[in-house]
Amino acid sequence: MIDRALRRSGSGALMGGLVALATLLGSMPTQASGQTQASCAMAGAAAEDGWRLYRTGDIQAAGRQFNRALAACPRHLGALTGRGYVALRQGEVDEASRVFGSVLSADPAHVDALLGAGLAQSRLGRLAEAEEHFRAATVEAPDSPDAALGLARMAAWQGRHHEAERLYRSYTGRWPESTEAHLGLARALEAQGRSRAAHRALEEARRSAPQAPEVQAFADDMARSRRPSFRTSFVYESDSDRNRVRSTVVRAAWRPRAGIEVRWDAYLRESKVDRQFFLVRRAAGLRVGVATTLDAGWQLRAGVGGSDTNVTGSGRLGSFDASLATPGRRPVVAVLAFNRSPLDATSVLIERGVQVTSVTLEAQTNRASFGDGRLSLSWAGYEGIGSNRRWYSNLRVLARPSGPVRIGVDATVLGFSRNLNEGYFDPSSYVLALVPIQGRVSWNERWGLGLTVSPGIEHIGGGAGRRGALRGEGELSYSFPGGPSVSLGGIYATTGAQALWADEFGYRYFATSVGLSWQF
């Protein structure tokens, strides 16, 4: 069924098992008009020789035998399937996809052609189509290990790590000696942050194949992920209210042991505003936090920190945050978070020492059938020269219609108890509805480009009325050999929700950033 000589590379290329010879040779030919039983019988013998040669690794000779069989009986499904697998082995993926498609046109339930088509589509990067073929193969052959393994791979390669965990666990329960399944399970667990469970799955893979290079490579990757990582970014923000903000942000992370991550975040910000007055203010902050994911999947995070400014007579402001998330493998994940931190995004906010305390309850889902969704409810208290209260709700749903594009809806409703002149956007009521359209592509295993365009409409209470809204953002990234990466990003928005201080129509916000990441 799946050819083990087709190995998975770092870009997510193919991996598989041997073609089931008995099933292939049992494929009955569909005879063309005028063909004799004798010619198709000869084709069957040639196809059998082809598969014998294929199993010995003589791919070119196998291809000649399959061609000989097809010359005598062009619709011999066993020979056609063999030609498809030979094309895969020779790197002719488009040709393999075409050949497997012709077999499935004649026999949509042909298991080996379904598996071959899944392999070919995955090699072409068409993971959703590949998944459909593997799923159909599991329906036709529920006891096929190759179909089950292909389905698990597609879930993992599309980032559905909790689903991949379930499929790999099911596979290892039925076929416990599979190195690839144990390794796939380890990868799925590590992607969820469940490092201790990932180590146990990795040990099972080592037991089944102690010298396997792919097992050692993943073990090296896990060891490397525990090394300290570092990211710095430089952000410039401006808007039509004549705010100009420059920020330098530094983030570092370190895993002292499996399942525990320590984070260190610091920022330095200079903000200017030139409206009816000119004001320059600076702020600096530091946060130290720890995060852990328990074996059962529960995620715990907490952090403490503080900030200081150049405002005469102002004291240092402390910050604290904590969150608890239910296991991600469940259909709906719940997150409860508490945060207290200074709101020092602009010079006016820095001047007035605004601090925000918030409690947020969030529900998230990521279902393969439609995409992912998130519902957030939040209450916050604002303390500056005066006090204020804010309620907030947001619903965001993104569907995956096909390929790298996602489209959805993003609706926000919020309101403040008082309309103060504190330097933040505080309408009595605000409604924002956007239609985000996302796309992300990568090439050469180094470059990545992500774009999001979100047109919509907003309504601002207090007499400001309804108007069109637009938000767009993009990021171009490049990864260097050895781990470092650099990115260039930008944001453009006309929404009040993005406002640094918006109290008029025609608001515009723009930000650009340069980031550098490094893992030691």
XYZ file of C-alpha atoms in Angstrom:
520
model
C 0.000 0.000 0.000
C 2.251 2.822 1.132
C 5.845 2.706 -0.011
C 8.290 2.999 2.914
C 10.960 4.203 0.518
C 8.996 7.456 0.278
C 10.314 9.075 3.438
C 8.972 12.149 5.149
C 11.284 15.162 4.905
C 11.367 18.271 7.065
C 8.851 19.981 4.771
C 6.212 17.359 5.571
C 6.757 15.164 2.551
C 5.729 11.572 2.351
C 6.191 8.501 4.482
C 4.530 5.105 4.188
C 4.473 1.266 4.006
C 4.732 -1.469 1.364
C 2.100 -1.951 -1.298
C -0.165 -4.900 -0.530
C 0.724 -7.188 -3.400
C -2.102 -9.616 -2.947
C -4.755 -6.913 -3.171
C -3.148 -5.324 -6.204
C -2.872 -8.577 -8.103
C -6.500 -9.239 -7.318
C -7.579 -6.107 -9.242
C -9.691 -7.263 -12.138
C -9.072 -5.527 -15.475
C -11.799 -3.657 -17.263
C -11.367 -4.876 -20.834
C -11.508 -2.472 -23.744
C -13.541 -3.375 -26.803
C -11.805 -6.021 -28.902
C -9.337 -7.073 -26.234
C -8.958 -10.810 -25.721
C -8.878 -12.717 -22.494
C -5.424 -13.939 -23.525
C -3.950 -10.441 -23.772
C -5.283 -9.475 -20.355
C -4.069 -12.766 -18.918
C -0.608 -11.912 -20.246
C -1.012 -8.440 -18.719
C -1.735 -10.063 -15.366
C 1.459 -12.084 -15.532
C 3.471 -8.986 -16.490
C 1.871 -7.001 -13.641
C 2.792 -9.780 -11.222
C 6.397 -9.617 -12.397
C 6.253 -5.833 -12.005
C 5.200 -6.071 -8.380
C 7.820 -8.694 -7.649
C 10.497 -6.374 -9.048
C 8.988 -3.393 -7.203
C 9.267 -5.211 -3.880
C 12.946 -5.938 -4.534
C 13.577 -2.220 -5.167
C 14.210 -2.485 -8.931
C 11.847 0.365 -9.743
C 12.873 0.902 -13.369
C 12.444 -2.781 -14.246
C 9.107 -2.811 -12.437
C 7.996 0.178 -14.483
C 8.889 -1.612 -17.718
C 6.787 -4.616 -16.703
C 3.806 -2.446 -15.785
C 4.082 -0.681 -19.166
C 4.227 -4.045 -20.880
C 1.070 -5.130 -19.075
C -0.721 -1.931 -20.030
C 0.329 -2.263 -23.659
C -1.539 -5.596 -23.737
C -4.462 -4.491 -21.542
C -4.627 -0.675 -21.111
C -7.288 -0.801 -18.397
C -5.673 -3.382 -16.149
C -6.192 -1.738 -12.755
C -3.386 -3.607 -10.993
C -0.864 -2.501 -13.614
C -2.203 1.068 -13.603
C -1.884 1.211 -9.834
C 1.652 -0.133 -10.087
C 2.554 2.535 -12.623
C 1.223 5.144 -10.168
C 3.466 3.900 -7.359
C 6.476 3.739 -9.693
C 5.799 7.359 -10.667
C 5.749 8.293 -6.971
C 9.077 6.557 -6.391
C 10.574 8.395 -9.375
C 9.325 11.798 -8.170
C 6.714 12.181 -10.918
C 3.980 13.183 -8.492
C 1.640 14.861 -10.993
C 1.748 11.761 -13.208
C 1.096 9.526 -10.201
C -1.911 11.643 -9.239
C -3.280 11.371 -12.791
C -2.825 7.592 -12.904
C -4.439 6.982 -9.523
C -7.309 9.235 -10.613
C -7.900 7.082 -13.694
C -8.034 3.943 -11.518
C -10.541 5.562 -9.166
C -12.669 6.652 -12.119
C -13.043 2.983 -13.012
C -13.305 1.734 -9.414
C -13.931 4.429 -6.738
C -13.533 1.810 -3.989
C -10.066 0.627 -5.101
C -8.230 0.769 -1.743
C -4.672 0.778 -3.100
C -5.486 3.563 -5.552
C -7.136 5.556 -2.747
C -3.967 5.187 -0.683
C -1.753 6.108 -3.621
C -3.913 9.122 -4.429
C -3.665 10.220 -0.800
C 0.117 9.974 -0.962
C 0.285 11.897 -4.232
C -2.011 14.688 -3.023
C -0.032 15.044 0.195
C 3.194 15.323 -1.807
C 1.547 18.095 -3.847
C 0.570 19.936 -0.655
C -3.152 19.271 -1.126
C -3.645 17.972 2.379
C -7.438 18.289 2.521
C -7.802 16.237 -0.694
C -5.283 13.695 0.598
C -7.277 13.364 3.809
C -10.446 12.625 1.824
C -8.695 9.749 0.026
C -7.324 8.264 3.247
C -10.732 8.590 4.922
C -12.382 6.792 2.000
C -9.748 4.059 2.272
C -10.584 3.542 5.963
C -14.250 3.115 5.009
C -13.437 0.516 2.332
C -10.782 -1.228 4.434
C -11.344 -0.568 8.177
C -8.475 -2.906 9.096
C -5.918 -1.209 6.832
C -3.038 0.135 8.964
C -1.842 2.309 6.079
C -5.205 4.043 5.709
C -5.402 4.709 9.465
C -1.823 5.996 9.558
C -2.387 8.255 6.551
C -5.452 9.775 8.192
C -3.509 10.478 11.399
C -0.687 12.105 9.400
C -3.056 14.442 7.588
C -4.591 15.648 10.861
C -1.107 16.336 12.247
C 0.204 18.049 9.109
C -2.826 20.361 9.069
C -2.167 21.414 12.661
C -5.061 19.507 14.252
C -2.826 18.061 16.948
C -5.542 16.930 19.356
C -7.294 14.986 16.603
C -3.937 13.563 15.534
C -3.317 12.446 19.123
C -6.608 10.574 19.157
C -5.921 8.883 15.815
C -2.352 7.923 16.722
C -3.478 6.505 20.091
C -6.114 4.439 18.310
C -3.466 3.210 15.864
C -0.917 2.228 18.521
C -3.657 0.380 20.386
C -4.189 -1.848 17.321
C -0.626 -1.939 15.968
C 1.643 -1.291 18.977
C 4.914 -2.004 17.137
C 4.619 0.942 14.734
C 7.574 3.289 15.198
C 6.016 5.966 13.035
C 2.754 5.972 15.015
C 4.552 6.330 18.369
C 6.691 9.086 16.870
C 3.641 10.838 15.421
C 1.954 10.662 18.818
C 5.043 12.188 20.429
C 5.000 15.042 17.908
C 1.279 15.701 18.468
C 1.755 15.808 22.241
C 4.797 18.072 22.022
C 2.849 20.464 19.776
C 0.260 20.734 22.564
C 2.970 21.550 25.112
C 2.537 18.201 26.897
C 6.241 17.451 27.004
C 6.185 14.750 29.676
C 3.613 12.700 27.765
C 5.582 13.328 24.553
C 8.720 11.905 26.170
C 6.850 8.716 27.084
C 5.623 8.290 23.498
C 9.152 8.939 22.241
C 10.477 6.168 24.501
C 7.951 3.769 22.953
C 9.256 4.747 19.496
C 12.827 4.131 20.686
C 11.877 0.703 21.989
C 10.444 -0.349 18.636
C 13.355 1.095 16.599
C 16.338 2.125 18.754
C 18.533 3.134 15.807
C 15.907 4.856 13.639
C 17.339 8.213 12.465
C 13.938 9.937 12.490
C 13.467 8.989 16.162
C 16.871 10.416 17.095
C 16.166 13.543 15.035
C 12.951 14.223 16.958
C 14.710 13.545 20.268
C 17.284 16.161 19.253
C 14.460 18.573 18.363
C 12.884 18.110 21.787
C 16.211 18.735 23.500
C 16.742 21.834 21.357
C 13.287 23.186 22.269
C 14.355 23.328 25.910
C 17.177 25.704 25.127
C 16.612 29.411 25.827
C 14.891 31.345 23.035
C 14.957 35.078 22.419
C 12.838 37.465 20.370
C 13.121 41.214 19.988
C 10.862 43.489 17.977
C 10.765 47.161 17.109
C 7.311 48.663 16.587
C 6.338 52.088 15.265
C 2.709 53.228 15.603
C 1.000 56.354 14.346
C -2.558 57.542 13.864
C -4.652 60.447 12.613
C -4.850 61.805 16.177
C -1.123 62.603 15.815
C 0.095 59.988 18.273
C 3.571 58.664 17.484
C 4.750 55.658 19.496
C 8.047 53.750 19.311
C 8.384 50.517 21.268
C 11.172 48.007 21.759
C 9.983 44.654 23.079
C 12.227 41.809 24.230
C 10.922 38.331 25.035
C 12.850 35.325 26.286
C 11.751 31.812 27.200
C 13.426 28.815 28.780
C 12.260 25.308 29.674
C 14.203 24.183 32.751
C 12.418 20.819 32.593
C 9.783 19.054 30.511
C 6.354 20.676 30.777
C 7.523 23.916 32.452
C 8.350 27.166 30.649
C 9.685 30.352 32.215
C 9.114 33.582 30.284
C 10.711 37.001 30.614
C 9.170 40.021 28.843
C 10.413 43.608 28.848
C 9.516 46.735 26.897
C 10.669 50.315 26.490
C 8.243 52.799 24.956
C 8.478 56.448 23.892
C 5.255 58.210 22.940
C 4.562 61.671 21.544
C 1.326 63.486 20.836
C 1.030 66.835 19.044
C -2.584 68.026 19.082
C -3.656 71.126 20.974
C -0.660 70.310 23.158
C 2.702 68.590 22.779
C 3.580 65.805 25.204
C 6.440 63.290 25.286
C 6.372 60.416 27.753
C 8.345 57.209 28.295
C 7.441 53.935 29.969
C 9.298 50.727 30.689
C 7.983 47.445 32.007
C 9.092 43.963 33.010
C 7.164 40.705 33.516
C 8.329 37.281 34.659
C 5.957 34.371 34.190
C 5.728 30.597 34.293
C 3.525 28.249 32.270
C 2.926 24.525 32.526
C 0.781 21.964 30.749
C -0.163 18.990 32.882
C -0.214 15.471 31.447
C -4.003 15.589 31.457
C -3.853 18.678 29.219
C -4.765 21.443 31.707
C -2.762 24.626 31.097
C -1.726 26.959 33.912
C -0.060 30.347 33.487
C 0.891 33.106 35.917
C 3.111 36.176 35.867
C 4.129 39.203 37.917
C 5.809 42.426 36.922
C 5.839 46.175 37.085
C 6.372 49.371 35.117
C 7.856 52.802 35.587
C 7.531 56.125 33.720
C 9.195 59.511 33.451
C 6.124 61.272 34.873
C 7.192 63.401 37.843
C 5.698 62.209 41.109
C 4.202 59.001 39.728
C 4.965 55.725 41.467
C 5.734 52.357 39.975
C 2.725 50.296 38.897
C 2.599 46.579 39.530
C 1.092 43.937 37.267
C -0.204 40.410 37.763
C -1.854 37.862 35.504
C -3.047 34.269 35.766
C -5.049 31.899 33.582
C -6.409 28.357 33.588
C -7.372 26.436 30.422
C -9.142 23.092 30.136
C -7.546 20.308 28.019
C -7.322 21.153 24.336
C -8.408 17.691 23.176
C -11.977 18.437 24.261
C -14.441 19.759 21.648
C -14.676 23.078 23.525
C -11.808 24.556 25.526
C -12.616 26.991 28.337
C -10.155 29.651 29.529
C -10.501 31.765 32.672
C -8.039 34.657 32.940
C -7.303 37.501 35.369
C -5.065 40.439 34.495
C -3.991 43.666 36.163
C -1.573 45.882 34.254
C -0.900 49.509 33.284
C -2.420 50.897 30.090
C 0.586 52.858 28.868
C 0.146 52.735 25.088
C 0.324 56.536 24.563
C 1.801 59.608 26.219
C -1.611 60.713 27.576
C -2.238 57.297 29.152
C 1.265 57.308 30.634
C 0.696 60.819 31.997
C -2.552 59.818 33.698
C -1.330 56.471 35.049
C -4.270 54.442 33.789
C -4.353 50.874 35.120
C -6.748 48.112 34.013
C -8.025 45.112 35.985
C -9.924 42.531 33.921
C -11.549 39.107 34.240
C -12.142 37.157 31.026
C -13.998 33.938 30.293
C -13.368 32.412 26.884
C -14.619 29.342 25.006
C -12.677 28.032 22.003
C -13.305 25.264 19.517
C -11.283 23.900 16.607
C -13.331 21.398 14.645
C -12.116 19.890 11.378
C -15.621 20.078 9.897
C -15.778 23.869 9.647
C -12.752 25.593 11.156
C -12.419 27.253 14.550
C -14.378 29.602 16.755
C -13.959 31.684 19.911
C -16.397 33.434 22.257
C -15.012 35.914 24.814
C -16.781 37.687 27.672
C -14.929 40.208 29.804
C -15.377 42.752 32.561
C -12.742 45.400 33.315
C -12.172 48.275 35.674
C -10.140 51.327 34.552
C -8.399 53.462 37.171
C -6.736 56.760 36.252
C -7.662 60.268 37.320
C -11.201 58.892 37.396
C -12.598 55.358 37.474
C -14.513 53.578 34.723
C -16.058 50.193 34.045
C -16.137 48.301 30.775
C -18.011 45.222 29.581
C -16.898 43.412 26.435
C -17.956 40.485 24.269
C -16.477 39.061 21.079
C -17.429 36.214 18.754
C -14.969 35.093 16.095
C -15.518 32.187 13.693
C -13.130 31.240 10.877
C -13.967 28.571 8.300
C -11.518 26.694 6.075
C -13.254 26.469 2.681
C -10.145 25.230 0.843
C -6.388 25.591 0.585
C -4.575 28.269 2.578
C -7.527 30.715 2.705
C -9.853 31.126 5.671
C -12.921 33.363 5.900
C -15.248 34.131 8.758
C -16.951 36.689 10.946
C -15.615 38.751 13.866
C -18.201 40.607 15.966
C -17.422 42.809 18.991
C -19.838 44.556 21.351
C -18.575 46.685 24.247
C -19.472 49.654 26.370
C -18.208 51.894 29.181
C -20.111 53.192 32.203
C -18.641 56.706 31.808
C -17.294 58.807 28.973
C -14.076 60.282 30.419
C -11.286 62.290 28.889
C -8.610 59.821 29.996
C -6.986 59.125 26.625
C -8.619 55.795 25.754
C -11.572 54.937 23.507
C -14.546 54.765 25.927
C -17.919 55.013 24.121
C -21.131 54.235 25.987
C -21.732 51.497 23.408
C -19.789 50.177 20.460
C -20.532 47.474 17.871
C -17.988 46.249 15.318
C -18.682 43.542 12.719
C -15.879 42.414 10.403
C -15.481 39.720 7.757
C -11.845 38.547 8.089
C -10.296 36.899 5.033
C -6.992 35.214 5.871
C -4.350 33.620 3.728
C -0.925 32.219 4.438
C 1.627 30.712 2.065
C 5.207 29.502 2.418
C 7.883 28.587 -0.077
C 11.420 27.218 -0.173
C 10.917 26.091 3.438
C 12.253 29.516 4.436
C 9.822 32.244 3.376
C 6.346 32.789 4.796
C 3.687 35.381 3.978
C 0.462 35.947 5.910
C -2.249 38.451 4.991
C -5.587 39.329 6.588
C -8.132 41.788 5.188
C -11.213 42.499 7.313
C -13.863 44.818 5.869
C -16.929 45.584 7.961
C -19.048 48.154 9.726
C -19.022 49.809 13.164
C -21.569 51.695 15.239
C -20.419 54.118 17.953
C -22.946 55.155 20.587
C -23.357 58.689 21.847
C -24.334 60.227 18.522
C -21.293 59.244 16.453
C -23.424 56.878 14.346
C -22.586 54.104 11.902
C -19.718 53.958 9.420
C -17.669 51.544 7.372
C -14.626 49.912 8.929
C -11.508 48.226 7.608
C -8.604 46.401 9.170
C -5.688 44.875 7.306
C -2.494 43.224 8.489
C 0.348 41.266 6.993
C 3.654 39.664 7.862
C 6.592 38.521 5.769
C 9.043 36.177 7.490
C 12.270 34.379 6.671
C 13.895 31.531 8.625
C 17.671 31.105 8.541
C 19.410 27.735 8.824
C 19.960 26.865 12.454
C 16.833 28.497 13.851
C 16.983 32.336 13.661
C 14.147 34.102 11.875
C 13.293 37.668 10.931
C 9.903 39.194 10.163
C 8.410 42.422 8.831
C 4.806 43.223 9.701
C 2.254 45.975 9.280
C -1.277 46.936 10.384
C -3.731 49.448 8.947
C -7.110 50.119 10.556
C -9.972 52.596 10.560
C -11.809 51.039 13.515
C -12.442 52.682 16.854
C -11.440 49.431 18.554
C -7.902 50.013 17.274
C -7.839 53.615 18.431
C -5.022 55.051 20.492
C -7.352 57.990 21.139
C -10.197 58.366 18.648
C -12.904 60.969 19.093
C -13.667 61.943 15.509
C -14.706 60.498 12.166
C -12.036 59.576 9.652
C -9.768 57.892 12.202
C -6.743 56.064 10.759
C -4.215 53.855 12.519
C -0.964 52.450 11.127
C 1.731 50.283 12.659
C 4.837 48.611 11.319
C 7.177 46.222 13.082
C 10.444 44.379 12.572
C 11.075 41.246 14.616
C 14.061 38.957 15.140
C 13.853 35.528 16.805
C 16.722 33.377 17.953
C 17.007 30.056 19.772
C 20.352 29.327 21.382
